[in-house]
């Protein structure tokens, strides 16, 4: 006899939803955890939850066609003899050669150069294509030291010491064997075709005091010319920013949990770290408390997609942003035109569940020589440059509407929040009120 009332439809559990059940079955069948690329897929408070107020009687807007609005930024003004001048505050984030094809790295360099901004190496070292095609190239110094080469430190325009990433703060990197071609293996000094893990912490320092010494070494080897960035995942942004400044950083790069990765455990991506929106104000507060806001520049990344996102990050106190996922989409990644092939990989265009596999039909996250040929780096570079231009214009439009003749004059006062969560995280008033929950207390 059934106790279920036949007049009420069966009800599925919100806790044990279809996705969760499928994951339990997959884990039970295979005994292996799920690895994938991209950032968190869950919905977390984000820039979408903020709005600009624009000008009214109390604020005077600028006229778009006649009045200038400066978008440039200088990074590395604290100690470096040669700070970096960028025409737009939108930079290209570090993405490894290995995760990406040589053509994709070249396309990123070409696009960034046309737009007047920088691009960044990644785990696994610097390729000639990207150095050759990037006017301004930031060289990552990572825990793995894969591809690390003192000559390349000197060939770079800035150095980014990677402590962590937003997708996996505290975790190391992964590159599956199918992406370890002869060239990738040679650059990393590793065997071909075997899954590889990148360390989660640097081998030669354990805390800020040692990091300070490391940074001095990097400055000496590069004649104090290059700005030194420190990149951290969004975990404890107030203290991490303060410690990065103490250790001698010229620039702090802060990557929130929406930040993409080429590959890591899904459980990590979805359950560790803080949303990008929640990271910015504590980091800015740390810089202000140390009298270093705008002296040590702050680059924010993790889920930046549009000029509005850029303008919001800047209004909250960032000096620049970095983009990874959006740059890959701009050059052609996960394009629906390859849908049939994505389906053969068991995914769909727009899910970004193929990045770790090395079989990217778009020729971007692969080392397969045939697939790689599908990406024309010149065309892809132009697409990225167009996208960067549009984002810059969008941010500029918003700044003018708020009455500012510089993007960097945007301020929290220009913003309101649509939700209590966003109001608390961004510390801007809930729309229609002069109030936000809580008070700074990180
Ligand atoms: C394919 C791919 C490879 C990446 N490789 C690296 C890397 O080698 N080093 C690193 O610090 N971050 C790496 N990242 C993270 C980016 O530098 C950046 O923090 C992140 O992509 C920003 O978030 P977004 O993708 O939402 O723009 C990678 C991201 C992607 C998508």
CSV table of C-alpha atoms and ligand atoms in Angstrom, one decimal:
chain,number,residue,atom,x,y,z
A,1,UNK,CA,0.0,0.0,0.0
A,2,UNK,CA,1.3,3.5,-0.9
A,3,UNK,CA,1.2,6.3,1.5
A,4,UNK,CA,1.9,8.8,-1.3
A,5,UNK,CA,-1.2,11.0,-2.0
A,6,UNK,CA,-2.0,10.4,-5.7
A,7,UNK,CA,-3.2,14.0,-6.0
A,8,UNK,CA,0.1,15.6,-5.3
A,9,UNK,CA,3.0,15.2,-7.8
A,10,UNK,CA,6.1,13.5,-6.6
A,11,UNK,CA,8.5,16.0,-5.2
A,12,UNK,CA,12.3,16.0,-5.8
A,13,UNK,CA,14.7,17.0,-3.1
A,14,UNK,CA,16.4,20.4,-3.4
A,15,UNK,CA,19.3,18.9,-1.5
A,16,UNK,CA,19.6,15.7,-3.6
A,17,UNK,CA,18.8,17.4,-6.9
A,18,UNK,CA,19.4,15.6,-10.3
A,19,UNK,CA,22.9,16.9,-10.7
A,20,UNK,CA,23.9,15.8,-7.2
A,21,UNK,CA,22.4,12.4,-7.7
A,22,UNK,CA,24.2,12.0,-11.1
A,23,UNK,CA,27.5,13.0,-9.4
A,24,UNK,CA,27.1,10.5,-6.6
A,25,UNK,CA,26.4,7.8,-9.2
A,26,UNK,CA,29.4,8.9,-11.3
A,27,UNK,CA,31.7,8.8,-8.3
A,28,UNK,CA,30.4,5.4,-7.3
A,29,UNK,CA,30.9,4.0,-10.8
A,30,UNK,CA,34.4,5.4,-11.4
A,31,UNK,CA,36.1,6.0,-8.1
A,32,UNK,CA,37.6,9.2,-9.4
A,33,UNK,CA,36.8,12.8,-8.6
A,34,UNK,CA,35.7,15.2,-11.3
A,35,UNK,CA,38.3,17.5,-12.9
A,36,UNK,CA,37.3,20.4,-15.1
A,37,UNK,CA,38.3,23.9,-16.2
A,38,UNK,CA,36.6,27.3,-15.7
A,39,UNK,CA,35.5,29.0,-12.6
A,40,UNK,CA,32.6,28.4,-10.2
A,41,UNK,CA,29.3,27.7,-11.9
A,42,UNK,CA,27.2,28.4,-8.9
A,43,UNK,CA,25.5,31.8,-8.6
A,44,UNK,CA,27.3,34.0,-6.2
A,45,UNK,CA,26.9,37.8,-5.5
A,46,UNK,CA,28.6,39.6,-8.4
A,47,UNK,CA,28.9,42.9,-10.2
A,48,UNK,CA,25.4,42.3,-11.7
A,49,UNK,CA,24.1,43.0,-8.2
A,50,UNK,CA,25.4,46.6,-8.4
A,51,UNK,CA,24.1,49.6,-10.4
A,52,UNK,CA,25.5,53.0,-11.2
A,53,UNK,CA,23.5,56.0,-10.3
A,54,UNK,CA,24.6,58.2,-13.1
A,55,UNK,CA,24.4,62.0,-13.0
A,56,UNK,CA,21.5,64.1,-12.1
A,57,UNK,CA,21.1,67.6,-10.6
A,58,UNK,CA,23.8,67.0,-8.0
A,59,UNK,CA,26.2,65.5,-10.6
A,60,UNK,CA,27.1,66.9,-14.0
A,61,UNK,CA,27.7,64.4,-16.8
A,62,UNK,CA,30.4,64.7,-19.4
A,63,UNK,CA,29.5,64.8,-23.1
A,64,UNK,CA,30.7,61.7,-24.8
A,65,UNK,CA,31.6,63.2,-28.2
A,66,UNK,CA,33.4,66.2,-26.9
A,67,UNK,CA,34.8,65.6,-23.5
A,68,UNK,CA,37.7,63.3,-22.8
A,69,UNK,CA,37.6,60.5,-20.3
A,70,UNK,CA,41.1,59.1,-19.6
A,71,UNK,CA,41.3,55.3,-19.5
A,72,UNK,CA,45.1,54.9,-19.0
A,73,UNK,CA,46.8,53.4,-16.0
A,74,UNK,CA,50.3,53.1,-14.8
A,75,UNK,CA,51.2,49.9,-12.9
A,76,UNK,CA,54.3,49.4,-10.7
A,77,UNK,CA,54.9,53.0,-9.5
A,78,UNK,CA,56.1,52.0,-6.0
A,79,UNK,CA,59.7,50.6,-6.6
A,80,UNK,CA,60.2,49.6,-10.2
A,81,UNK,CA,62.4,51.8,-12.4
A,82,UNK,CA,60.2,51.0,-15.4
A,83,UNK,CA,56.6,51.0,-14.4
A,84,UNK,CA,54.1,49.8,-17.0
A,85,UNK,CA,51.9,52.2,-18.9
A,86,UNK,CA,48.6,50.8,-20.3
A,87,UNK,CA,46.0,52.5,-22.5
A,88,UNK,CA,43.2,50.6,-20.9
A,89,UNK,CA,43.0,49.1,-17.4
A,90,UNK,CA,41.8,45.7,-18.8
A,91,UNK,CA,44.8,43.3,-18.8
A,92,UNK,CA,45.0,39.7,-20.0
A,93,UNK,CA,45.4,37.2,-17.1
A,94,UNK,CA,48.1,34.5,-16.8
A,95,UNK,CA,47.2,31.4,-18.7
A,96,UNK,CA,49.7,28.7,-19.2
A,97,UNK,CA,51.2,27.4,-22.4
A,98,UNK,CA,50.3,23.8,-22.1
A,99,UNK,CA,46.7,24.7,-21.0
A,100,UNK,CA,46.6,26.9,-24.1
A,101,UNK,CA,48.1,26.3,-27.6
A,102,UNK,CA,51.0,28.3,-28.9
A,103,UNK,CA,48.6,29.9,-31.4
A,104,UNK,CA,46.2,30.9,-28.6
A,105,UNK,CA,49.1,32.5,-26.6
A,106,UNK,CA,50.1,34.4,-29.8
A,107,UNK,CA,46.6,35.6,-30.4
A,108,UNK,CA,46.3,36.9,-26.8
A,109,UNK,CA,49.6,38.8,-27.3
A,110,UNK,CA,48.5,40.3,-30.6
A,111,UNK,CA,45.1,41.4,-29.3
A,112,UNK,CA,46.5,42.9,-26.1
A,113,UNK,CA,49.2,44.8,-28.1
A,114,UNK,CA,46.7,46.3,-30.5
A,115,UNK,CA,44.6,47.4,-27.5
A,116,UNK,CA,47.6,48.9,-25.7
A,117,UNK,CA,47.5,46.5,-22.7
A,118,UNK,CA,49.5,43.7,-21.2
A,119,UNK,CA,49.3,39.9,-21.4
A,120,UNK,CA,50.7,37.4,-19.0
A,121,UNK,CA,52.6,34.0,-19.3
A,122,UNK,CA,51.5,31.2,-17.0
A,123,UNK,CA,52.6,27.9,-15.6
A,124,UNK,CA,55.1,26.3,-17.9
A,125,UNK,CA,57.1,29.3,-19.1
A,126,UNK,CA,57.3,31.9,-21.8
A,127,UNK,CA,57.0,31.0,-25.5
A,128,UNK,CA,58.7,32.9,-28.2
A,129,UNK,CA,55.3,33.5,-29.9
A,130,UNK,CA,53.9,35.3,-26.9
A,131,UNK,CA,57.0,37.3,-26.2
A,132,UNK,CA,57.3,38.2,-29.9
A,133,UNK,CA,53.7,39.4,-30.2
A,134,UNK,CA,53.2,41.0,-26.7
A,135,UNK,CA,54.3,44.6,-26.4
A,136,UNK,CA,53.9,44.3,-22.6
A,137,UNK,CA,54.4,40.8,-21.2
A,138,UNK,CA,54.1,39.9,-17.5
A,139,UNK,CA,56.1,36.8,-16.6
A,140,UNK,CA,54.6,34.5,-13.9
A,141,UNK,CA,56.9,33.1,-11.2
A,142,UNK,CA,55.0,30.1,-9.9
A,143,UNK,CA,55.3,27.5,-7.2
A,144,UNK,CA,56.0,24.8,-9.8
A,145,UNK,CA,58.9,26.8,-11.4
A,146,UNK,CA,58.0,24.9,-14.6
A,147,UNK,CA,59.7,26.7,-17.5
A,148,UNK,CA,61.3,29.2,-15.1
A,149,UNK,CA,64.3,30.7,-16.6
A,150,UNK,CA,66.3,33.8,-15.4
A,151,UNK,CA,66.7,34.9,-19.0
A,152,UNK,CA,63.0,35.1,-19.3
A,153,UNK,CA,62.7,37.1,-16.1
A,154,UNK,CA,64.8,39.7,-17.8
A,155,UNK,CA,62.9,39.4,-21.1
A,156,UNK,CA,59.7,40.3,-19.3
A,157,UNK,CA,58.2,43.7,-18.7
A,158,UNK,CA,56.9,42.8,-15.2
A,159,UNK,CA,57.0,39.7,-12.9
A,160,UNK,CA,54.0,38.2,-11.2
A,161,UNK,CA,54.7,36.0,-8.2
A,162,UNK,CA,51.8,33.6,-8.1
A,163,UNK,CA,50.8,32.7,-4.6
A,164,UNK,CA,47.3,31.5,-5.5
A,165,UNK,CA,44.4,31.6,-7.9
A,166,UNK,CA,40.7,32.4,-7.2
A,167,UNK,CA,39.5,29.1,-8.6
A,168,UNK,CA,41.7,27.1,-6.2
A,169,UNK,CA,43.2,29.1,-3.4
A,170,UNK,CA,45.6,26.8,-1.6
A,171,UNK,CA,45.6,24.3,-4.4
A,172,UNK,CA,48.1,23.5,-7.1
A,173,UNK,CA,47.7,23.2,-10.8
A,174,UNK,CA,47.0,20.3,-13.1
A,175,UNK,CA,47.8,19.4,-16.6
A,176,UNK,CA,46.6,16.1,-17.9
A,177,UNK,CA,48.9,13.9,-19.9
A,178,UNK,CA,47.0,14.3,-23.2
A,179,UNK,CA,48.1,18.0,-23.2
A,180,UNK,CA,51.8,17.3,-22.5
A,181,UNK,CA,53.2,17.3,-26.0
A,182,UNK,CA,56.9,17.2,-26.8
A,183,UNK,CA,57.2,20.9,-26.7
A,184,UNK,CA,55.2,21.3,-23.4
A,185,UNK,CA,57.2,18.5,-21.8
A,186,UNK,CA,60.5,20.0,-22.9
A,187,UNK,CA,59.6,23.4,-21.5
A,188,UNK,CA,58.6,21.9,-18.2
A,189,UNK,CA,61.3,19.4,-18.0
A,190,UNK,CA,58.8,16.6,-17.5
A,191,UNK,CA,58.0,13.4,-19.3
A,192,UNK,CA,55.6,13.5,-22.3
A,193,UNK,CA,52.0,12.3,-22.0
A,194,UNK,CA,51.9,11.9,-18.2
A,195,UNK,CA,49.5,13.8,-15.9
A,196,UNK,CA,51.3,16.5,-14.2
A,197,UNK,CA,50.6,18.5,-11.0
A,198,UNK,CA,51.9,21.9,-10.2
A,199,UNK,CA,52.9,22.5,-6.6
A,200,UNK,CA,50.5,24.5,-4.3
A,201,UNK,CA,53.3,26.4,-2.5
A,202,UNK,CA,56.6,27.9,-3.4
A,203,UNK,CA,59.6,25.6,-2.5
A,204,UNK,CA,61.8,28.3,-1.0
A,205,UNK,CA,59.6,30.5,1.1
A,206,UNK,CA,56.9,29.9,3.7
A,207,UNK,CA,55.8,33.3,4.8
A,208,UNK,CA,55.9,37.1,4.1
A,209,UNK,CA,59.4,37.5,5.5
A,210,UNK,CA,60.9,34.9,3.2
A,211,UNK,CA,58.8,36.3,0.4
A,212,UNK,CA,60.3,39.7,1.0
A,213,UNK,CA,63.8,38.2,0.4
A,214,UNK,CA,62.5,36.4,-2.7
A,215,UNK,CA,61.2,39.6,-4.1
A,216,UNK,CA,64.6,41.3,-3.4
A,217,UNK,CA,66.3,38.5,-5.4
A,218,UNK,CA,63.9,39.1,-8.3
A,219,UNK,CA,64.6,42.8,-8.2
A,220,UNK,CA,68.3,42.3,-8.2
A,221,UNK,CA,68.2,39.9,-11.1
A,222,UNK,CA,66.2,42.4,-13.1
A,223,UNK,CA,68.1,45.5,-12.0
A,224,UNK,CA,65.1,46.9,-10.1
A,225,UNK,CA,63.5,47.7,-13.4
A,226,UNK,CA,60.5,45.5,-13.5
A,227,UNK,CA,57.3,45.9,-11.5
A,228,UNK,CA,56.7,42.9,-9.2
A,229,UNK,CA,53.2,41.8,-8.8
A,230,UNK,CA,51.9,39.3,-6.2
A,231,UNK,CA,48.8,37.3,-7.2
A,232,UNK,CA,46.6,35.8,-4.6
A,233,UNK,CA,43.3,33.9,-4.7
A,234,UNK,CA,40.4,35.5,-2.9
A,235,UNK,CA,40.6,33.9,0.5
A,236,UNK,CA,41.6,36.5,3.1
A,237,UNK,CA,41.9,39.6,1.0
A,238,UNK,CA,42.6,42.1,3.8
A,239,UNK,CA,45.5,40.2,5.3
A,240,UNK,CA,46.8,38.9,2.0
A,241,UNK,CA,46.9,42.3,0.5
A,242,UNK,CA,48.6,43.8,3.6
A,243,UNK,CA,51.2,41.1,3.7
A,244,UNK,CA,51.9,41.4,-0.1
A,245,UNK,CA,52.5,45.1,0.5
A,246,UNK,CA,54.7,44.3,3.4
A,247,UNK,CA,56.7,41.8,1.3
A,248,UNK,CA,57.4,44.6,-1.2
A,249,UNK,CA,54.9,44.2,-4.0
A,250,UNK,CA,54.4,46.9,-6.5
A,251,UNK,CA,51.1,45.5,-7.6
A,252,UNK,CA,48.6,43.1,-5.9
A,253,UNK,CA,46.5,40.9,-8.2
A,254,UNK,CA,43.5,39.5,-6.4
A,255,UNK,CA,41.5,36.7,-8.1
A,256,UNK,CA,38.0,35.9,-6.8
A,257,UNK,CA,36.3,32.5,-6.9
A,258,UNK,CA,34.6,33.0,-10.3
A,259,UNK,CA,38.2,33.1,-11.7
A,260,UNK,CA,38.8,30.5,-14.4
A,261,UNK,CA,41.4,27.7,-14.3
A,262,UNK,CA,42.5,25.3,-16.9
A,263,UNK,CA,41.9,22.3,-14.7
A,264,UNK,CA,41.3,21.4,-11.1
A,265,UNK,CA,38.9,19.4,-9.0
A,266,UNK,CA,35.2,20.5,-9.3
A,267,UNK,CA,34.8,20.2,-5.6
A,268,UNK,CA,37.5,22.8,-5.1
A,269,UNK,CA,36.2,25.2,-7.7
A,270,UNK,CA,32.8,25.2,-6.2
A,271,UNK,CA,33.6,25.2,-2.5
A,272,UNK,CA,36.8,27.1,-1.8
A,273,UNK,CA,37.4,30.9,-1.9
A,274,UNK,CA,35.3,34.0,-1.9
A,275,UNK,CA,33.3,35.8,-4.6
A,276,UNK,CA,35.2,38.5,-6.5
A,277,UNK,CA,32.8,41.1,-5.2
A,278,UNK,CA,33.5,40.2,-1.6
A,279,UNK,CA,37.3,40.6,-2.1
A,280,UNK,CA,37.6,44.1,-3.4
A,281,UNK,CA,36.6,46.3,-0.4
A,282,UNK,CA,38.7,44.4,2.2
A,283,UNK,CA,41.8,44.6,-0.1
A,284,UNK,CA,41.2,48.3,-0.8
A,285,UNK,CA,40.8,48.8,3.0
A,286,UNK,CA,44.1,47.2,3.6
A,287,UNK,CA,45.8,49.5,1.1
A,288,UNK,CA,44.1,52.5,2.6
A,289,UNK,CA,45.1,51.5,6.2
A,290,UNK,CA,48.7,51.3,5.0
A,291,UNK,CA,48.5,54.6,3.1
A,292,UNK,CA,49.2,52.6,-0.1
A,293,UNK,CA,46.0,52.9,-2.1
A,294,UNK,CA,46.9,53.9,-5.6
A,295,UNK,CA,50.6,53.6,-4.7
A,296,UNK,CA,50.5,49.9,-4.8
A,297,UNK,CA,48.1,49.1,-7.6
A,298,UNK,CA,45.3,46.6,-7.3
A,299,UNK,CA,44.3,44.3,-10.2
A,300,UNK,CA,41.0,42.5,-9.8
A,301,UNK,CA,40.0,39.3,-11.7
A,302,UNK,CA,37.4,36.6,-11.6
A,303,UNK,CA,34.3,36.8,-13.7
A,304,UNK,CA,35.0,40.1,-15.5
A,305,UNK,CA,32.9,40.2,-18.7
A,306,UNK,CA,31.9,43.7,-19.7
A,307,UNK,CA,32.8,47.4,-19.5
A,308,UNK,CA,30.2,47.6,-16.7
A,309,UNK,CA,32.1,45.0,-14.6
A,310,UNK,CA,35.3,46.9,-15.3
A,311,UNK,CA,33.8,50.2,-14.2
A,312,UNK,CA,32.3,48.6,-11.0
A,313,UNK,CA,35.6,47.1,-10.0
A,314,UNK,CA,37.3,50.4,-10.5
A,315,UNK,CA,34.6,52.3,-8.6
A,316,UNK,CA,35.2,50.0,-5.7
A,317,UNK,CA,38.9,50.9,-5.7
A,318,UNK,CA,40.7,48.6,-8.1
A,319,UNK,CA,43.3,50.2,-10.5
A,320,UNK,CA,42.9,47.6,-13.2
A,321,UNK,CA,41.3,44.2,-14.0
A,322,UNK,CA,42.4,41.0,-15.6
A,323,UNK,CA,40.4,38.7,-17.8
A,324,UNK,CA,40.9,35.0,-18.7
A,325,UNK,CA,37.7,33.3,-19.6
A,326,UNK,CA,36.3,36.3,-21.5
A,327,UNK,CA,39.5,36.6,-23.5
A,328,UNK,CA,39.3,33.0,-24.6
A,329,UNK,CA,35.7,33.4,-25.6
A,330,UNK,CA,36.6,36.5,-27.6
A,331,UNK,CA,39.2,34.6,-29.6
A,332,UNK,CA,36.7,31.8,-30.3
A,333,UNK,CA,36.6,29.4,-27.4
A,334,UNK,CA,33.4,27.4,-26.8
A,335,UNK,CA,31.9,28.9,-30.0
A,336,UNK,CA,28.5,27.3,-30.8
A,337,UNK,CA,29.7,26.7,-34.3
A,338,UNK,CA,31.6,23.7,-32.9
A,339,UNK,CA,28.6,22.4,-31.0
A,340,UNK,CA,28.5,19.0,-32.7
A,341,UNK,CA,32.1,18.4,-31.7
A,342,UNK,CA,31.6,19.6,-28.1
A,343,UNK,CA,28.8,17.1,-27.9
A,344,UNK,CA,31.1,14.3,-29.0
A,345,UNK,CA,33.3,15.3,-26.0
A,346,UNK,CA,30.2,14.9,-23.7
A,347,UNK,CA,29.7,18.6,-23.2
A,348,UNK,CA,28.2,21.6,-24.9
A,349,UNK,CA,29.4,24.9,-26.1
A,350,UNK,CA,29.4,27.4,-23.2
A,351,UNK,CA,29.9,24.8,-20.5
A,352,UNK,CA,33.7,25.0,-20.6
A,353,UNK,CA,33.9,21.4,-19.4
A,354,UNK,CA,36.5,20.5,-22.0
A,355,UNK,CA,39.4,22.7,-21.2
A,356,UNK,CA,41.4,20.0,-19.4
A,357,UNK,CA,40.7,17.4,-22.1
A,358,UNK,CA,43.0,18.7,-24.7
A,359,UNK,CA,40.5,18.1,-27.5
A,360,UNK,CA,39.2,21.6,-27.9
A,361,UNK,CA,37.5,21.9,-31.3
A,362,UNK,CA,38.3,25.6,-31.4
A,363,UNK,CA,42.0,24.9,-31.2
A,364,UNK,CA,42.6,26.9,-28.1
A,365,UNK,CA,42.9,24.6,-25.0
A,366,UNK,CA,44.7,21.9,-26.9
A,367,UNK,CA,48.2,20.8,-28.0
A,368,UNK,CA,46.8,18.7,-30.9
A,369,UNK,CA,48.6,19.9,-34.0
A,370,UNK,CA,45.5,19.5,-36.2
A,371,UNK,CA,43.1,21.2,-33.9
A,372,UNK,CA,45.6,24.0,-33.2
A,373,UNK,CA,45.6,24.9,-36.9
A,374,UNK,CA,41.9,25.9,-36.6
A,375,UNK,CA,42.9,29.0,-34.7
A,376,UNK,CA,44.2,31.8,-36.8
A,377,UNK,CA,46.2,33.9,-34.3
A,378,UNK,CA,46.0,37.1,-36.5
A,379,UNK,CA,42.2,37.0,-36.8
A,380,UNK,CA,41.8,35.9,-33.2
A,381,UNK,CA,44.1,38.7,-32.0
A,382,UNK,CA,41.9,41.2,-33.9
A,383,UNK,CA,38.8,39.8,-32.2
A,384,UNK,CA,40.3,40.2,-28.8
A,385,UNK,CA,41.4,43.7,-29.6
A,386,UNK,CA,37.8,44.6,-30.7
A,387,UNK,CA,36.4,43.1,-27.5
A,388,UNK,CA,38.9,45.0,-25.3
A,389,UNK,CA,38.0,48.2,-27.2
A,390,UNK,CA,34.3,47.7,-26.7
A,391,UNK,CA,34.8,47.0,-23.0
A,392,UNK,CA,36.9,50.1,-22.6
A,393,UNK,CA,34.4,52.3,-24.4
A,394,UNK,CA,31.6,50.8,-22.2
A,395,UNK,CA,33.5,51.7,-19.0
A,396,UNK,CA,34.2,55.1,-20.4
A,397,UNK,CA,30.5,55.7,-21.2
A,398,UNK,CA,29.6,54.9,-17.7
A,399,UNK,CA,32.3,57.1,-16.2
A,400,UNK,CA,31.2,60.1,-18.3
A,401,UNK,CA,27.6,59.5,-17.3
A,402,UNK,CA,28.7,59.7,-13.7
A,403,UNK,CA,30.5,63.0,-14.4
A,404,UNK,CA,34.1,61.7,-14.4
A,405,UNK,CA,36.9,62.6,-16.8
A,406,UNK,CA,39.0,59.6,-15.7
A,407,UNK,CA,37.9,56.0,-15.3
A,408,UNK,CA,39.8,56.0,-12.0
A,409,UNK,CA,37.7,58.8,-10.6
A,410,UNK,CA,34.7,56.4,-10.3
A,411,UNK,CA,34.0,55.8,-6.7
A,412,UNK,CA,31.8,53.8,-4.4
A,413,UNK,CA,29.4,56.8,-4.1
A,414,UNK,CA,28.5,56.1,-7.8
A,415,UNK,CA,27.1,52.7,-6.9
A,416,UNK,CA,24.1,51.2,-5.2
A,417,UNK,CA,23.3,47.5,-4.6
A,418,UNK,CA,20.3,45.5,-5.6
A,419,UNK,CA,20.6,42.9,-2.9
A,420,UNK,CA,21.5,42.9,0.8
A,421,UNK,CA,24.4,40.5,0.1
A,422,UNK,CA,25.9,42.8,-2.5
A,423,UNK,CA,25.4,45.8,-0.3
A,424,UNK,CA,27.3,44.2,2.5
A,425,UNK,CA,30.1,42.9,0.3
A,426,UNK,CA,30.6,46.0,-1.8
A,427,UNK,CA,29.8,48.3,1.1
A,428,UNK,CA,27.5,50.5,-1.0
A,429,UNK,CA,23.9,51.3,0.0
A,430,UNK,CA,21.0,49.1,-0.9
A,431,UNK,CA,19.2,50.9,-3.7
A,432,UNK,CA,16.8,53.5,-2.3
A,433,UNK,CA,18.3,53.5,1.1
A,434,UNK,CA,21.4,55.1,2.7
A,435,UNK,CA,22.3,51.9,4.4
A,436,UNK,CA,24.3,48.7,4.0
A,437,UNK,CA,24.4,45.8,6.4
A,438,UNK,CA,27.4,45.5,8.7
A,439,UNK,CA,30.4,47.7,9.1
A,440,UNK,CA,34.0,47.0,8.0
A,441,UNK,CA,35.3,44.1,10.0
A,442,UNK,CA,37.4,41.7,8.1
B,1,LIG,C1,42.8,28.2,-19.4
B,1,LIG,C2,43.3,28.9,-18.2
B,1,LIG,C3,44.6,28.8,-17.8
B,1,LIG,C4,45.1,29.4,-16.6
B,1,LIG,N1,46.4,29.3,-16.2
B,1,LIG,C5,46.8,30.0,-15.2
B,1,LIG,C6,48.2,30.0,-14.8
B,1,LIG,O1,49.0,29.3,-15.5
B,1,LIG,N2,48.6,30.8,-13.8
B,1,LIG,C7,47.7,31.6,-13.1
B,1,LIG,O2,48.1,32.3,-12.2
B,1,LIG,N3,46.4,31.6,-13.4
B,1,LIG,C8,46.0,30.9,-14.4
B,1,LIG,N4,44.7,31.0,-14.8
B,1,LIG,C9,43.8,31.9,-14.0
B,1,LIG,C10,43.8,33.3,-14.7
B,1,LIG,O3,45.1,33.9,-14.6
B,1,LIG,C11,42.8,34.2,-14.0
B,1,LIG,O4,43.1,34.3,-12.6
B,1,LIG,C12,41.3,33.9,-14.2
B,1,LIG,O5,41.1,33.3,-15.4
B,1,LIG,C13,40.5,35.1,-14.0
B,1,LIG,O6,39.1,34.8,-14.1
B,1,LIG,P1,38.2,34.8,-15.4
B,1,LIG,O7,38.6,33.6,-16.1
B,1,LIG,O8,36.8,34.8,-14.9
B,1,LIG,O9,38.5,36.1,-16.2
B,1,LIG,C14,44.2,30.3,-15.9
B,1,LIG,C15,42.9,30.4,-16.3
B,1,LIG,C16,42.4,29.8,-17.5
B,1,LIG,C17,41.0,30.0,-17.9
